[in-house]
């Protein structure tokens, strides 16, 4: 069931919200919590009920393991807590590896070792990459003694709540357990409803009006590259940039819709996307793009490898390994690993540059150059992320440096105007959390963060402030209503979110 499908928009979401509020008013918080768990299972099973036992089984397994680990860690020397944690994490990774990487490993073996093992063609369970990482973080933190007391029902809500179940954010237990215990949790609240619907509809607009309308340009170019055709200069640049914009608005739209849907029920999900194309270096980019994945890779992989505690060489190696594995997490293909490795290399260069003794330049033009350079590097790496295989990626890269066709040069002015339009939105239009900062739209974003953002246009005493600050009003209602109308009119073609494939 897609967030942008009529069955979700006009059936599942409103009916689930209505029943949740009625159950909360008549039967209490625990009953509404249980109802949302059941609704989330129905939501997941709508795609393919065959994999519901996997979702439920892994949830029960990790909860039981956590209880055993909690008991063991109280024994002298921690008992067998570390060993049990390693076992639990291994089971989670084993499930992920079996479903997602079996054919990848078989295919690699057949190519490199000249074996002839048959591919298994295993169907990837929806969202297994996301909920596996969520459970791994939970088990590791149980071993560290960082998980607050919670019931099995609260745990099920934490790992199954439908807004974040399919494509994130990868929610941390501290962000959910602190909210499930609130006295008025899951009650109807007019402000939560207004905020949630605003964020959700803005996300829907990004997906079906912006992302889906730029997608055909990217799809046509990358399909030709996959078919072995030569890609010309202008086509290569248009295809690369179109996919760069498509992925941005697709993922940003999903992230907004997840936060908005959860807020309707009074739950604040963590920020997962914060204008990443405004980043001034690649480190800044990863603080803004897929924030919860970056957090997981840092806290549970990079630091576990030693982080920056063992010298510069080991630090750079740890960065490279972390990003390469993070790339492979996105999909069982060498192009994804190369994409991650490219980002690892860029992070190493960025850290090396920052370590050089020099006088930093901090002016509008230097930040502009840094932003453009970062954007270009990210866009070039997206070619590996999108291409069907390495040959297709190389075809696009050859086109990017090819000699432009003189007869096609008339497209240059159109392409420049097209690029200025999209970059203007990315750089100067406020993102959702900036617009709604006064009402704390996400778990980890508030007014202080809004004021501290160095990339925003001035607020104090500026007419711009009245435009970019959300408040309940007729003007806002009309703007959101128009965005919703444009989105509903675009629902004739329903497309999956790009991150659903991961």
Coordinates of N, CA, C and O in Angstrom, one line a residue, residues 272-366:
X272 N 14.7 13.1 8.8 CA 15.5 12.2 8.0 C 16.1 12.9 6.8 O 16.9 12.3 6.1
X273 N 15.8 14.2 6.6 CA 16.1 14.8 5.3 C 16.1 16.3 5.6 O 15.0 16.9 6.0
X274 N 17.2 17.0 5.3 CA 17.3 18.4 5.7 C 18.0 19.2 4.6 O 19.2 19.5 4.8
X275 N 17.4 19.4 3.5 CA 18.0 20.2 2.4 C 19.4 19.8 2.1 O 20.3 20.6 2.2
X276 N 19.7 18.5 1.7 CA 21.1 18.1 1.6 C 21.8 18.7 0.4 O 23.0 18.8 0.4
X277 N 21.1 19.2 -0.6 CA 21.8 19.9 -1.7 C 22.2 21.3 -1.4 O 22.8 22.0 -2.2
X278 N 22.0 21.7 -0.2 CA 22.5 23.0 0.3 C 23.8 22.8 1.1 O 24.4 23.7 1.6
X279 N 24.3 21.6 1.2 CA 25.5 21.2 1.9 C 26.7 21.9 1.3 O 26.8 22.1 0.0
X280 N 27.6 22.3 2.1 CA 28.9 23.0 1.6 C 30.1 22.1 1.6 O 31.1 22.5 1.1
X281 N 29.9 20.8 2.0 CA 30.9 19.8 1.8 C 30.3 18.5 2.0 O 29.1 18.4 2.3
X282 N 31.0 17.4 1.7 CA 30.4 16.1 1.7 C 30.0 15.6 3.1 O 29.1 14.8 3.3
X283 N 30.8 16.0 4.1 CA 30.4 15.7 5.5 C 29.1 16.4 5.8 O 28.2 15.7 6.4
X284 N 28.9 17.6 5.4 CA 27.7 18.3 5.7 C 26.5 17.6 4.9 O 25.4 17.5 5.4
X285 N 26.8 17.1 3.7 CA 25.8 16.4 3.0 C 25.2 15.2 3.8 O 24.0 15.0 3.8
X286 N 26.1 14.4 4.4 CA 25.7 13.2 5.1 C 25.1 13.6 6.5 O 24.5 12.7 7.1
X287 N 25.2 14.8 6.9 CA 24.4 15.3 8.1 C 23.0 15.6 7.7 O 22.2 15.8 8.6
X288 N 22.8 15.7 6.4 CA 21.5 16.2 5.9 C 20.7 15.1 5.1 O 19.5 15.2 5.0
X289 N 21.4 14.2 4.5 CA 20.8 13.2 3.6 C 20.6 11.9 4.4 O 21.6 11.4 5.0
X290 N 19.4 11.3 4.4 CA 19.1 10.0 5.1 C 19.8 10.1 6.5 O 20.6 9.2 6.8
X291 N 19.4 11.1 7.3 CA 20.1 11.4 8.5 C 20.1 10.2 9.5 O 21.1 9.9 10.1
X292 N 19.0 9.4 9.5 CA 18.9 8.3 10.5 C 19.8 7.1 10.0 O 20.3 6.4 10.9
X293 N 20.0 6.9 8.7 CA 20.9 5.9 8.2 C 22.3 6.3 8.6 O 23.2 5.5 9.0
X294 N 22.7 7.6 8.3 CA 24.0 8.1 8.7 C 24.3 7.9 10.2 O 25.4 7.6 10.6
X295 N 23.3 8.2 11.0 CA 23.4 8.0 12.4 C 23.7 6.5 12.8 O 24.6 6.2 13.6
X296 N 23.0 5.6 12.2 CA 23.2 4.2 12.4 C 24.6 3.8 12.0 O 25.3 3.1 12.8
X297 N 25.0 4.2 10.8 CA 26.3 3.8 10.3 C 27.4 4.4 11.2 O 28.4 3.7 11.5
X298 N 27.2 5.6 11.7 CA 28.2 6.2 12.6 C 28.3 5.5 13.9 O 29.4 5.1 14.4
X299 N 27.1 5.3 14.6 CA 27.1 4.8 16.0 C 27.3 3.3 16.1 O 27.8 2.8 17.1
X300 N 26.9 2.5 15.1 CA 26.9 1.1 15.2 C 27.9 0.4 14.2 O 28.1 -0.8 14.4
X301 N 28.5 1.1 13.3 CA 29.5 0.5 12.4 C 30.8 1.3 12.5 O 31.8 0.7 12.9
X302 N 30.8 2.5 12.2 CA 32.0 3.3 12.2 C 32.7 3.3 13.6 O 33.9 3.0 13.7
X303 N 32.0 3.6 14.6 CA 32.6 3.6 15.9 C 33.0 2.2 16.4 O 34.0 2.0 17.0
X304 N 32.2 1.2 16.0 CA 32.6 -0.2 16.3 C 33.9 -0.6 15.6 O 34.6 -1.4 16.2
X305 N 34.1 -0.1 14.5 CA 35.4 -0.4 13.7 C 36.6 0.4 14.4 O 37.7 0.1 14.0
X306 N 36.3 1.3 15.3 CA 37.4 2.0 15.9 C 37.3 3.5 15.7 O 38.0 4.3 16.4
X307 N 36.4 4.0 14.8 CA 36.1 5.4 14.6 C 37.4 6.1 14.3 O 38.2 5.7 13.5
X308 N 37.7 7.2 15.0 CA 38.9 8.0 14.8 C 39.8 7.9 16.0 O 40.7 8.7 16.2
X309 N 39.7 6.8 16.7 CA 40.5 6.6 18.0 C 41.9 5.9 17.7 O 42.7 5.8 18.6
X310 N 42.2 5.5 16.5 CA 43.4 4.7 16.2 C 44.3 5.4 15.1 O 44.9 4.7 14.3
X311 N 44.3 6.7 15.1 CA 45.1 7.4 14.1 C 44.4 7.7 12.8 O 43.3 7.2 12.5
X312 N 45.0 8.5 12.0 CA 44.4 9.1 10.8 C 44.2 8.0 9.7 O 43.1 7.9 9.1
X313 N 45.2 7.1 9.6 CA 45.1 6.1 8.5 C 43.9 5.2 8.8 O 43.1 4.8 8.0
X314 N 43.8 4.7 10.1 CA 42.7 3.8 10.5 C 41.4 4.6 10.4 O 40.4 4.0 10.0
X315 N 41.4 5.8 10.7 CA 40.1 6.6 10.6 C 39.7 6.7 9.2 O 38.5 6.4 8.9
X316 N 40.5 6.9 8.3 CA 40.1 7.0 6.9 C 39.7 5.6 6.3 O 38.7 5.5 5.6
X317 N 40.4 4.6 6.8 CA 40.0 3.2 6.4 C 38.6 2.9 6.9 O 37.8 2.3 6.2
X318 N 38.3 3.3 8.2 CA 37.0 3.0 8.8 C 35.9 3.8 8.0 O 34.8 3.3 7.8
X319 N 36.2 5.0 7.6 CA 35.3 5.8 6.8 C 35.0 5.1 5.5 O 33.8 5.0 5.1
X320 N 36.0 4.7 4.9 CA 35.8 4.1 3.5 C 35.0 2.8 3.7 O 34.1 2.5 2.9
X321 N 35.3 1.9 4.6 CA 34.6 0.7 4.8 C 33.2 1.0 5.2 O 32.2 0.3 4.6
X322 N 32.9 1.9 6.1 CA 31.6 2.2 6.5 C 30.7 2.7 5.3 O 29.6 2.2 5.1
X323 N 31.2 3.6 4.5 CA 30.5 4.1 3.3 C 30.3 3.0 2.3 O 29.2 2.9 1.6
X324 N 31.3 2.2 2.0 CA 31.1 1.1 1.0 C 30.1 0.1 1.5 O 29.2 -0.3 0.7
X325 N 30.1 -0.3 2.8 CA 29.0 -1.2 3.3 C 27.7 -0.5 3.3 O 26.6 -1.1 3.0
X326 N 27.7 0.8 3.6 CA 26.4 1.6 3.5 C 25.9 1.6 2.1 O 24.6 1.6 1.9
X327 N 26.7 1.7 1.1 CA 26.3 1.6 -0.3 C 25.7 0.2 -0.6 O 24.7 0.1 -1.2
X328 N 26.4 -0.8 -0.2 CA 25.9 -2.2 -0.4 C 24.6 -2.4 0.3 O 23.7 -3.2 -0.2
X329 N 24.3 -1.7 1.4 CA 23.0 -1.8 2.1 C 21.9 -1.4 1.2 O 20.8 -2.0 1.3
X330 N 22.1 -0.5 0.3 CA 21.1 0.0 -0.6 C 20.7 -1.1 -1.6 O 19.5 -1.0 -2.2
X331 N 21.5 -2.0 -1.9 CA 21.1 -3.0 -2.9 C 22.2 -4.0 -3.2 O 23.4 -3.6 -3.1
X332 N 21.9 -5.2 -3.7 CA 22.9 -6.2 -4.0 C 23.5 -6.0 -5.4 O 23.2 -6.8 -6.3
X333 N 24.3 -5.0 -5.5 CA 24.9 -4.7 -6.8 C 26.2 -4.0 -6.6 O 26.4 -3.2 -5.6
X334 N 27.2 -4.2 -7.5 CA 28.5 -3.6 -7.3 C 28.4 -2.1 -7.5 O 29.2 -1.3 -7.0
X335 N 27.4 -1.7 -8.3 CA 27.3 -0.2 -8.5 C 26.9 0.5 -7.2 O 27.4 1.6 -7.0
X336 N 26.1 -0.1 -6.4 CA 25.8 0.5 -5.1 C 27.0 0.5 -4.2 O 27.3 1.6 -3.5
X337 N 27.8 -0.5 -4.2 CA 29.1 -0.5 -3.4 C 30.0 0.5 -3.9 O 30.7 1.3 -3.1
X338 N 30.1 0.7 -5.2 CA 31.0 1.7 -5.8 C 30.5 3.1 -5.5 O 31.3 4.0 -5.2
X339 N 29.2 3.3 -5.5 CA 28.6 4.6 -5.0 C 29.0 4.9 -3.6 O 29.5 6.0 -3.3
X340 N 28.9 3.9 -2.7 CA 29.3 4.1 -1.3 C 30.8 4.3 -1.2 O 31.2 5.2 -0.4
X341 N 31.6 3.6 -2.0 CA 33.0 3.8 -1.9 C 33.4 5.2 -2.4 O 34.3 5.8 -1.9
X342 N 32.7 5.7 -3.4 CA 33.0 7.0 -3.9 C 32.7 8.1 -2.9 O 33.5 9.0 -2.7
X343 N 31.6 7.9 -2.1 CA 31.4 8.8 -1.0 C 32.4 8.6 0.1 O 32.8 9.6 0.8
X344 N 32.9 7.4 0.3 CA 33.9 7.2 1.3 C 35.2 8.0 0.9 O 35.8 8.6 1.8
X345 N 35.5 7.9 -0.4 CA 36.7 8.6 -0.9 C 36.5 10.1 -0.7 O 37.5 10.8 -0.3
X346 N 35.3 10.6 -1.0 CA 35.1 12.0 -0.9 C 35.2 12.5 0.5 O 35.7 13.6 0.8
X347 N 34.7 11.7 1.5 CA 34.8 12.0 2.9 C 36.3 12.1 3.3 O 36.6 12.9 4.1
X348 N 37.1 11.1 2.8 CA 38.5 11.1 3.2 C 39.2 12.4 2.7 O 39.9 13.1 3.4
X349 N 38.9 12.8 1.4 CA 39.4 14.0 0.8 C 38.9 15.2 1.7 O 39.7 16.1 2.0
X350 N 37.7 15.2 2.0 CA 37.1 16.4 2.8 C 37.8 16.5 4.2 O 38.2 17.6 4.6
X351 N 38.0 15.3 4.9 CA 38.7 15.4 6.2 C 40.2 15.8 6.0 O 40.7 16.5 6.8
X352 N 40.8 15.3 4.9 CA 42.2 15.7 4.7 C 42.3 17.1 4.4 O 43.3 17.8 4.9
X353 N 41.4 17.7 3.6 CA 41.4 19.1 3.3 C 41.3 19.9 4.6 O 42.0 20.9 4.8
X354 N 40.3 19.5 5.4 CA 40.1 20.3 6.7 C 41.3 20.2 7.6 O 41.5 21.1 8.5
X355 N 42.1 19.2 7.5 CA 43.3 19.0 8.4 C 44.5 19.9 7.9 O 45.5 20.0 8.6
X356 N 44.5 20.4 6.7 CA 45.6 21.2 6.2 C 45.6 22.5 6.9 O 44.6 23.2 7.2
X357 N 46.9 23.0 7.2 CA 47.0 24.3 7.9 C 46.7 25.4 6.9 O 47.5 25.6 5.9
X358 N 45.7 26.1 7.0 CA 45.3 27.2 6.1 C 44.4 28.1 6.8 O 43.8 27.8 7.8
X359 N 44.2 29.3 6.2 CA 43.3 30.2 6.7 C 41.9 30.0 6.0 O 41.8 30.2 4.8
X360 N 40.9 29.6 6.8 CA 39.6 29.3 6.1 C 39.0 30.6 5.6 O 39.1 31.7 6.1
X361 N 38.3 30.4 4.4 CA 37.6 31.5 3.8 C 36.1 31.3 4.1 O 35.5 30.2 3.8
X362 N 35.4 32.3 4.7 CA 34.0 32.1 5.0 C 33.2 33.4 4.5 O 33.0 34.3 5.2
X363 N 32.9 33.4 3.2 CA 32.2 34.5 2.6 C 31.1 33.9 1.8 O 31.0 32.7 1.5
X364 N 30.2 34.7 1.3 CA 29.1 34.2 0.5 C 29.5 33.5 -0.8 O 29.0 32.5 -1.2
X365 N 30.6 34.1 -1.4 CA 31.0 33.5 -2.7 C 31.8 32.1 -2.4 O 31.6 31.2 -3.2
X366 N 32.5 32.0 -1.3 CA 33.2 30.8 -1.1 C 32.2 29.7 -0.7 O 32.4 28.5 -1.1

